[in-house]
Coordinates of C-alpha atoms in Angstrom, one line a residue:
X279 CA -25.0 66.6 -77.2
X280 CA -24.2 63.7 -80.0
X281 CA -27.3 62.2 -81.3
X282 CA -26.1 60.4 -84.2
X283 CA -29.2 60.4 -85.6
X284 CA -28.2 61.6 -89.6
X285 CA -28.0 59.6 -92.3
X286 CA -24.6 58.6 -94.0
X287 CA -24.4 61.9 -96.3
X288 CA -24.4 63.6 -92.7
X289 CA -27.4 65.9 -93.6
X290 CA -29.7 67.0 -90.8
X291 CA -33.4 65.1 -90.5
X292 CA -36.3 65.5 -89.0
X293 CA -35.1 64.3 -85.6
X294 CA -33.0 67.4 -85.5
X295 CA -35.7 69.5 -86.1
X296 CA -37.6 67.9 -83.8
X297 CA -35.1 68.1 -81.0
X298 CA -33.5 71.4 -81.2
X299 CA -36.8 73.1 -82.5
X300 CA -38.3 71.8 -78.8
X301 CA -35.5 73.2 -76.3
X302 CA -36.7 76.8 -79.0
X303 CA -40.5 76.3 -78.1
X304 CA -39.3 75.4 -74.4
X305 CA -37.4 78.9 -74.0
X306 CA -34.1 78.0 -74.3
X307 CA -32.2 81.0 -75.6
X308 CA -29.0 80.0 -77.5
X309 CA -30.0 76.3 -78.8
X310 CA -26.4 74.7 -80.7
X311 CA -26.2 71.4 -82.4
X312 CA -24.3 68.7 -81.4
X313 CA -20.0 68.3 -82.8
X314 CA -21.1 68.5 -86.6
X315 CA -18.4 67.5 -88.6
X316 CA -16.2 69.7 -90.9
X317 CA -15.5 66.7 -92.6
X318 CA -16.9 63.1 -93.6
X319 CA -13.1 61.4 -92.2
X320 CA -13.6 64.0 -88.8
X321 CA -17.1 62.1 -87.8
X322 CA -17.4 60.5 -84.8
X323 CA -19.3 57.7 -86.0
X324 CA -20.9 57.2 -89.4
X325 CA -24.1 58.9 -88.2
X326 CA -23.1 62.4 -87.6
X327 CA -24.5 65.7 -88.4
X328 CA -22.3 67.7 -91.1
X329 CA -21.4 70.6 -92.7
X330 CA -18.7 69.1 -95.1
X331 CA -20.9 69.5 -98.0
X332 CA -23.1 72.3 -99.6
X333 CA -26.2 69.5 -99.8
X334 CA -26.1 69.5 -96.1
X335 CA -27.4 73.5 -96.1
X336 CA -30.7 73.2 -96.8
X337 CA -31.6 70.6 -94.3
X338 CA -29.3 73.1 -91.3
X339 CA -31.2 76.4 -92.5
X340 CA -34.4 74.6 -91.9
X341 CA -33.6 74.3 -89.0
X342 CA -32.4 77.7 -88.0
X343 CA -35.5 79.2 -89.3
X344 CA -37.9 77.1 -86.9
X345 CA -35.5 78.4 -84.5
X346 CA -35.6 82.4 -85.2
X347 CA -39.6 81.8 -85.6
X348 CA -39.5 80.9 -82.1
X349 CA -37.3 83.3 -80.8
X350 CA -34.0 81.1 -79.8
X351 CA -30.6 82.1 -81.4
X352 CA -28.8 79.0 -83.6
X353 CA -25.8 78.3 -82.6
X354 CA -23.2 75.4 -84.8
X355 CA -20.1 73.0 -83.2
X356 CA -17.4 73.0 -85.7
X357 CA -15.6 69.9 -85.3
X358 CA -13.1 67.3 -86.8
X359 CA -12.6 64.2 -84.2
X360 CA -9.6 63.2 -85.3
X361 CA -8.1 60.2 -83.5
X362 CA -11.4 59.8 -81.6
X363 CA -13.0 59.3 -84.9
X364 CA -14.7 55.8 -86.7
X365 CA -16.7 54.9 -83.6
X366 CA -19.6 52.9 -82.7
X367 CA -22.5 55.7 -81.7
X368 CA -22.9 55.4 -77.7
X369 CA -25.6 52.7 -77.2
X370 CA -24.1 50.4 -79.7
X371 CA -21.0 50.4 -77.2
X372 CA -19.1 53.1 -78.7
X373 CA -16.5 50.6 -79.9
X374 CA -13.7 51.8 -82.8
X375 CA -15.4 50.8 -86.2
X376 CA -12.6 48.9 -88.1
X377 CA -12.7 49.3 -92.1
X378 CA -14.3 46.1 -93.0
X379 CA -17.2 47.1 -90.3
X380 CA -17.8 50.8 -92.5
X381 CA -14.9 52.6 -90.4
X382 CA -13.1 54.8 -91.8
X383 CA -8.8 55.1 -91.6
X384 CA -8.0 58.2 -88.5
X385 CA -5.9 60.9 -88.6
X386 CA -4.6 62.6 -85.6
X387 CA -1.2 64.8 -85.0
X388 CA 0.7 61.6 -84.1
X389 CA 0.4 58.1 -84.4
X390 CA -0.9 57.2 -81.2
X391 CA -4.3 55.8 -80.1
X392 CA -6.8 57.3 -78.1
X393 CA -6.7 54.4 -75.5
X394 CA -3.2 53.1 -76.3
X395 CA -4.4 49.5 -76.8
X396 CA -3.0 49.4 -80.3
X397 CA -6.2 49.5 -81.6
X398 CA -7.4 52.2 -84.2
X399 CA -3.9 53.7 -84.6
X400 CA -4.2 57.1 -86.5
X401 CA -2.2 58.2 -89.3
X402 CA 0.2 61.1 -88.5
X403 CA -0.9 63.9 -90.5
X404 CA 1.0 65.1 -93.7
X405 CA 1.5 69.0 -93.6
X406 CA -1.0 69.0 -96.6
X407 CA -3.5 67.4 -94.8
X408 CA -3.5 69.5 -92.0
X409 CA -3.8 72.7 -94.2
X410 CA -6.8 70.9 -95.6
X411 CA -8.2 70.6 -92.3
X412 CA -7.5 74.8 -91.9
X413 CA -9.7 75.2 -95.5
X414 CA -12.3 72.3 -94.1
X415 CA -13.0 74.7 -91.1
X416 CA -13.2 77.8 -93.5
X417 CA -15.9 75.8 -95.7
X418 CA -18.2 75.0 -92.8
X419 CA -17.9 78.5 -91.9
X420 CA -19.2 79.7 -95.0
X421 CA -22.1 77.1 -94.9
X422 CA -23.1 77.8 -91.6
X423 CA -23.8 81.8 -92.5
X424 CA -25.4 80.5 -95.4
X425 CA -27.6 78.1 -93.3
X426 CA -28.2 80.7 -90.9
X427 CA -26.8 80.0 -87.4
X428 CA -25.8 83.1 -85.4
X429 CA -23.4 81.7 -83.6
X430 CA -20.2 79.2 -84.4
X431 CA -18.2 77.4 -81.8
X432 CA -14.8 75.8 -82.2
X433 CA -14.6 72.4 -80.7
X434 CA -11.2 72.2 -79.3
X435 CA -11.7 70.3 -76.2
X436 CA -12.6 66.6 -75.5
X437 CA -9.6 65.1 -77.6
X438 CA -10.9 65.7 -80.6
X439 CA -8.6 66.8 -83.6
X440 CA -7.9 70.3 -82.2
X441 CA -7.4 69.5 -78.4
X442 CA -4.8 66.4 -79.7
X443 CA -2.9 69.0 -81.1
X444 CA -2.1 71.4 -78.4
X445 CA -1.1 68.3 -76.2
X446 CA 1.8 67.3 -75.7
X447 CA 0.5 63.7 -74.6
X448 CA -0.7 63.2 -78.1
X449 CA 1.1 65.2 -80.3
X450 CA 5.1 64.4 -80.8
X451 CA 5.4 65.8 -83.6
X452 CA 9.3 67.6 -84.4
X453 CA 7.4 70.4 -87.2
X454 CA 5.9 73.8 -87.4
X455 CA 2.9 71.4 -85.3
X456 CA 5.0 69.8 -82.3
X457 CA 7.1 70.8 -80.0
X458 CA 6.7 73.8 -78.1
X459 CA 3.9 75.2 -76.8
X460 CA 3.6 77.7 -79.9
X461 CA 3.7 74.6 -82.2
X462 CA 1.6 72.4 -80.6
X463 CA -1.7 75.6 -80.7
X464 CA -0.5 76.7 -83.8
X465 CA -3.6 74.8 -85.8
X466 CA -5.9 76.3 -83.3
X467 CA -4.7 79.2 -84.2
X468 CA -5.1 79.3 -87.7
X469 CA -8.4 77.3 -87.6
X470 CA -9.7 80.6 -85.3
X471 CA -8.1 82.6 -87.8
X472 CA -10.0 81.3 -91.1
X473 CA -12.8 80.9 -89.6
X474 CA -13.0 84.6 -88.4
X475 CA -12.0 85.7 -91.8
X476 CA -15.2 83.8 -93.1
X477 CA -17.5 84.5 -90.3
X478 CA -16.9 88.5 -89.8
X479 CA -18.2 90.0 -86.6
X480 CA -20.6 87.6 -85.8
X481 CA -20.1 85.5 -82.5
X482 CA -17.7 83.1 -82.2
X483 CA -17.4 80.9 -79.1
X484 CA -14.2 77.9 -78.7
X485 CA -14.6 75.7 -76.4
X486 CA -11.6 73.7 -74.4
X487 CA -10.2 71.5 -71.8
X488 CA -9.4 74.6 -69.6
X489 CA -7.0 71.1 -67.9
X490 CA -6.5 67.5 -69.3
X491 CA -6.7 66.2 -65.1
X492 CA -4.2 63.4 -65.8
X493 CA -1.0 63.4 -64.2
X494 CA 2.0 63.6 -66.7
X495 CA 4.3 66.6 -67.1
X496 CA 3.2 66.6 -70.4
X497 CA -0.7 67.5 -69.8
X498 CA -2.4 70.7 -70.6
X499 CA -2.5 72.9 -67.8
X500 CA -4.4 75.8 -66.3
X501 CA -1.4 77.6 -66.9
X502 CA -1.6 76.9 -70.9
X503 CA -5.1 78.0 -71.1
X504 CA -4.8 81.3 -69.4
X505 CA -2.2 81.4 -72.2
X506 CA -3.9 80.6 -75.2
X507 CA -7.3 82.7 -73.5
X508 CA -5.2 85.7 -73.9
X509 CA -4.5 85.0 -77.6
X510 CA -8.3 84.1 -77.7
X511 CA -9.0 87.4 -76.1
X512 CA -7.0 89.4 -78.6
X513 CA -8.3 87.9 -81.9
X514 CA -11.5 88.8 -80.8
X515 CA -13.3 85.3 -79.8
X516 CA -16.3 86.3 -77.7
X517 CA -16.4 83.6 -75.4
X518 CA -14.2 80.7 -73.6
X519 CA -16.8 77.4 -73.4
X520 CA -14.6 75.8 -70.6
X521 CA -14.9 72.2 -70.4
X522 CA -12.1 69.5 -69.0
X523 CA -10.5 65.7 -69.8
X524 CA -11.0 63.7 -73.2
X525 CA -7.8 63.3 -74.0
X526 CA -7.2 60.1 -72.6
X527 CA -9.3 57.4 -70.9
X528 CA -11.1 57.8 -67.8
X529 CA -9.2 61.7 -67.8
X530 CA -11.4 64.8 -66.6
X531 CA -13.0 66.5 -64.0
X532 CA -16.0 64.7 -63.0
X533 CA -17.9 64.5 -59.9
X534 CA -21.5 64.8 -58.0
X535 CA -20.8 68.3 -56.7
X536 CA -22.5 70.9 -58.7
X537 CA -20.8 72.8 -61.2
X538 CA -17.6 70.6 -60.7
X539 CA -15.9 72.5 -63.6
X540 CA -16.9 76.5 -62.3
X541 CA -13.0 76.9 -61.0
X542 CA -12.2 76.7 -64.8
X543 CA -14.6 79.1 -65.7
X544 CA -13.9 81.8 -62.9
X545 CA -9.6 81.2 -63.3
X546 CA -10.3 82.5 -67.2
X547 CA -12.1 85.4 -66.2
X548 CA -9.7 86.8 -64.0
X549 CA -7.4 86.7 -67.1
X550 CA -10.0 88.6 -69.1
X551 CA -11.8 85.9 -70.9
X552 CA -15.6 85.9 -71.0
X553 CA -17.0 82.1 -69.7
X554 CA -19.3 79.6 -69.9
X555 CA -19.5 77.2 -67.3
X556 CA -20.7 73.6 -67.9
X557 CA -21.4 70.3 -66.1
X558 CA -23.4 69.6 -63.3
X559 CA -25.9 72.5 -63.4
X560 CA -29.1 71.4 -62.5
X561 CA -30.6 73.5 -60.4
X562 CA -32.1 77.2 -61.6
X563 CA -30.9 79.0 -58.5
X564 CA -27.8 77.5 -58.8
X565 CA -27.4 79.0 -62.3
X566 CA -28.7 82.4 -61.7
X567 CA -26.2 82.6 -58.5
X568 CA -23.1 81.9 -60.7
X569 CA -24.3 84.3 -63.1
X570 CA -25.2 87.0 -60.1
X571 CA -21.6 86.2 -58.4
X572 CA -19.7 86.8 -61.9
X573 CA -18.4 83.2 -62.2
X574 CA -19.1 82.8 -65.6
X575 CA -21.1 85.1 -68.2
X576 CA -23.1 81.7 -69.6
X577 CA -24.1 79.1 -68.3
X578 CA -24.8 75.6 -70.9
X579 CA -26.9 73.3 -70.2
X580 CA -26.5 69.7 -71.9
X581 CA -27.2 66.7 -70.0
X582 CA -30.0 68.2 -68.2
X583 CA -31.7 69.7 -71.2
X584 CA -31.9 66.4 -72.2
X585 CA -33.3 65.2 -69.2
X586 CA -35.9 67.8 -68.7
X587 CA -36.6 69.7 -72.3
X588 CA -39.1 72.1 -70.0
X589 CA -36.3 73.5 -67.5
X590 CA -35.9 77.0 -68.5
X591 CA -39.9 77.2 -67.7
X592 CA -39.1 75.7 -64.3
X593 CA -36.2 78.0 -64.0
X594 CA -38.8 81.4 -64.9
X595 CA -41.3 80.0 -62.0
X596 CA -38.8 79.4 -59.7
X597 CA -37.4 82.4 -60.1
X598 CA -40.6 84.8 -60.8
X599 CA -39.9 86.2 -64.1
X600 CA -42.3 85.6 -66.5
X601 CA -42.8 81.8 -68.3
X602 CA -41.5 81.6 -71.9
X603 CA -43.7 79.8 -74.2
X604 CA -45.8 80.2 -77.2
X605 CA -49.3 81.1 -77.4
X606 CA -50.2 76.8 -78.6
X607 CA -49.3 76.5 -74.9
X608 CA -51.9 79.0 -73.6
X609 CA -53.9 76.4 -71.2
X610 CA -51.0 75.0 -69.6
X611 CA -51.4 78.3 -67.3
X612 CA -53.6 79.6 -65.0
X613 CA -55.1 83.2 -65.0
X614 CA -52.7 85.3 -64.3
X615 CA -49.9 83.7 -65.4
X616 CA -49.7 84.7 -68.9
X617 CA -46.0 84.2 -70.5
X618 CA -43.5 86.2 -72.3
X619 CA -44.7 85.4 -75.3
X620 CA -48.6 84.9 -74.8
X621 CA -51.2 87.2 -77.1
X622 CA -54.6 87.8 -77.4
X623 CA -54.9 84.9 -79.3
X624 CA -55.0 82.8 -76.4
X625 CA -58.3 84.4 -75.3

């Protein structure tokens, strides 16, 4: 989740440390930044985390160590936001930052706005430009090794850079990136492919808007991600993060039900993929029964995490397994109800 909490070089502060290194002492066992920026033009808003820039290592792999010393794996975003880019950070409004306010020009696969008010136009993308973005991704994959995370995901969902490119809604382009439906994922496809050059056999998650839920003939379908899962499947990504919407305004599954998105998740496993669910999982019964029933392999947790840092210890009572927490947290349990991770030392 975004916490546009970094400094204008991008780098990562104490906040991050703070925040991930928490949900790591909580139990949490794959903790992942927020969408950190391959680039300083593919930020959100001005306060991003990145990993554009080989100063920006030192302040990540600080951060991957607190999280190996307390037994969570690291896990990185990769991600360019393309038209969505030069924004406000959400409690300032989340307005489009124009240039004489510190914004920045946006680049997309078309010129059209995010919210088609004219506003924050991008620039179409020169063919140089988006090979750039290709070597961008390959950089931040070589940093991220060297800063230590375990595990890279490729943001392709939301509307950000990647997603805008496999849709036809935003991309018209008439080139080896438009068109067809081979055109349109063909950046995807050589984004996966750099990266895994760089990144070897280590894990490597993407996650999507399995549909874009906005009715046009043009919209990504289910249909189009059991297509591109397949070509997923046989490059060797290890898992499908399946999300929905962010293409357009007010576009998405959304709801009060829980797990509103776990159709998504189970369509892409009857195709062969291996899930994770998100969005409205609150509940630690509710997790372990998708997990039990085989409707996804993973289930992320954002929104609530945020809500309640202390859930996966809610989750192990709940569910009688034992507690996850370091041996600091010794009195916080009774006699008896020593954790995972408690020693002699708390005698």
């Amino acid at each position: 989740m975004c916490q546009y909490s970094s400094p204008a070089d991008g780098t990562a502060t104490d906040w991050h440390l703070a925040h991930l290194g928490s949900r790591a002492v909580a139990g949490v066992g794959l903790v992942m930044t927020e969408a950190t920026a391959v680039s300083r033009d593919g930020r959100i808003s001005p306060h991003d985390l990145g990993i554009w820039s080989d100063n920006q290592v030192p302040g990540l792999r600080r951060v991957t160590d607190f999280l190996r010393q307390h037994g969570a794996v690291s896990g990185v975003q990769l991600a360019h936001a393309g038209r969505k880019a030069s924004r406000l950070p959400a409690w300032e409004g989340g307005g489009f930052l124009q240039p004489e306010g510190g914004g920045w020009e946006t680049l997309g696969p078309s010129a059209l706005a995010y919210d088609r008010t004219g506003l924050a136009v991008p620039r179409e993308m020169t063919l140089t430009e988006i090979d750039a973005v290709v070597d961008d991704f390959g950089a931040a994959t070589r940093r991220a090794r060297e800063a230590g995370f375990d595990v890279i995901e490729i943001h392709a969902a939301h509307g950000y850079l990647l997603h805008s490119f496999m849709s036809a809604l935003s991309n018209t382009r008439d080139d080896q990136y438009g068109g067809d439906y081979e055109a349109r994922t063909r950046l995807l496809r050589e984004v996966i492919t750099r990266v895994r050059e760089e990144w070897g056999e280590r894990p490597l998650f993407v996650r999507i808007s399995v549909v874009e839920a906005f009715e046009s003939p043009d919209s990504w379908t289910l249909a189009d991600s059991e297509r591109i899962a397949g070509w997923l499947i046989d490059q060797g990504v290890d898992l499908i993060d399946c999300s929905t919407g962010g293409l357009v305004p007010g576009a998405g599954i959304f709801g009060d039900t829980p797990a509103y998105q776990l159709e998504y998740s189970e369509a892409l496993r009857r195709v062969g993929a291996t899930t994770a669910v998100v969005g409205g999982i609150t509940e630690p019964a509710q997790a372990e029964e998708i997990l039990r029933d085989g409707k996804a392999d993973l289930v992320l947790l954002g929104r609530e995490l945020l809500r309640n840092p202390g859930w996966v210890g809610r989750a192990a009572a709940e569910l009688g397994v034992p507690r996850p927490a370091p041996p600091q947290y010794f009195r916080a349990y009774r006699p008896g109800e020593s954790t995972a991770l408690l020693t002699e030392r708390t005698h």
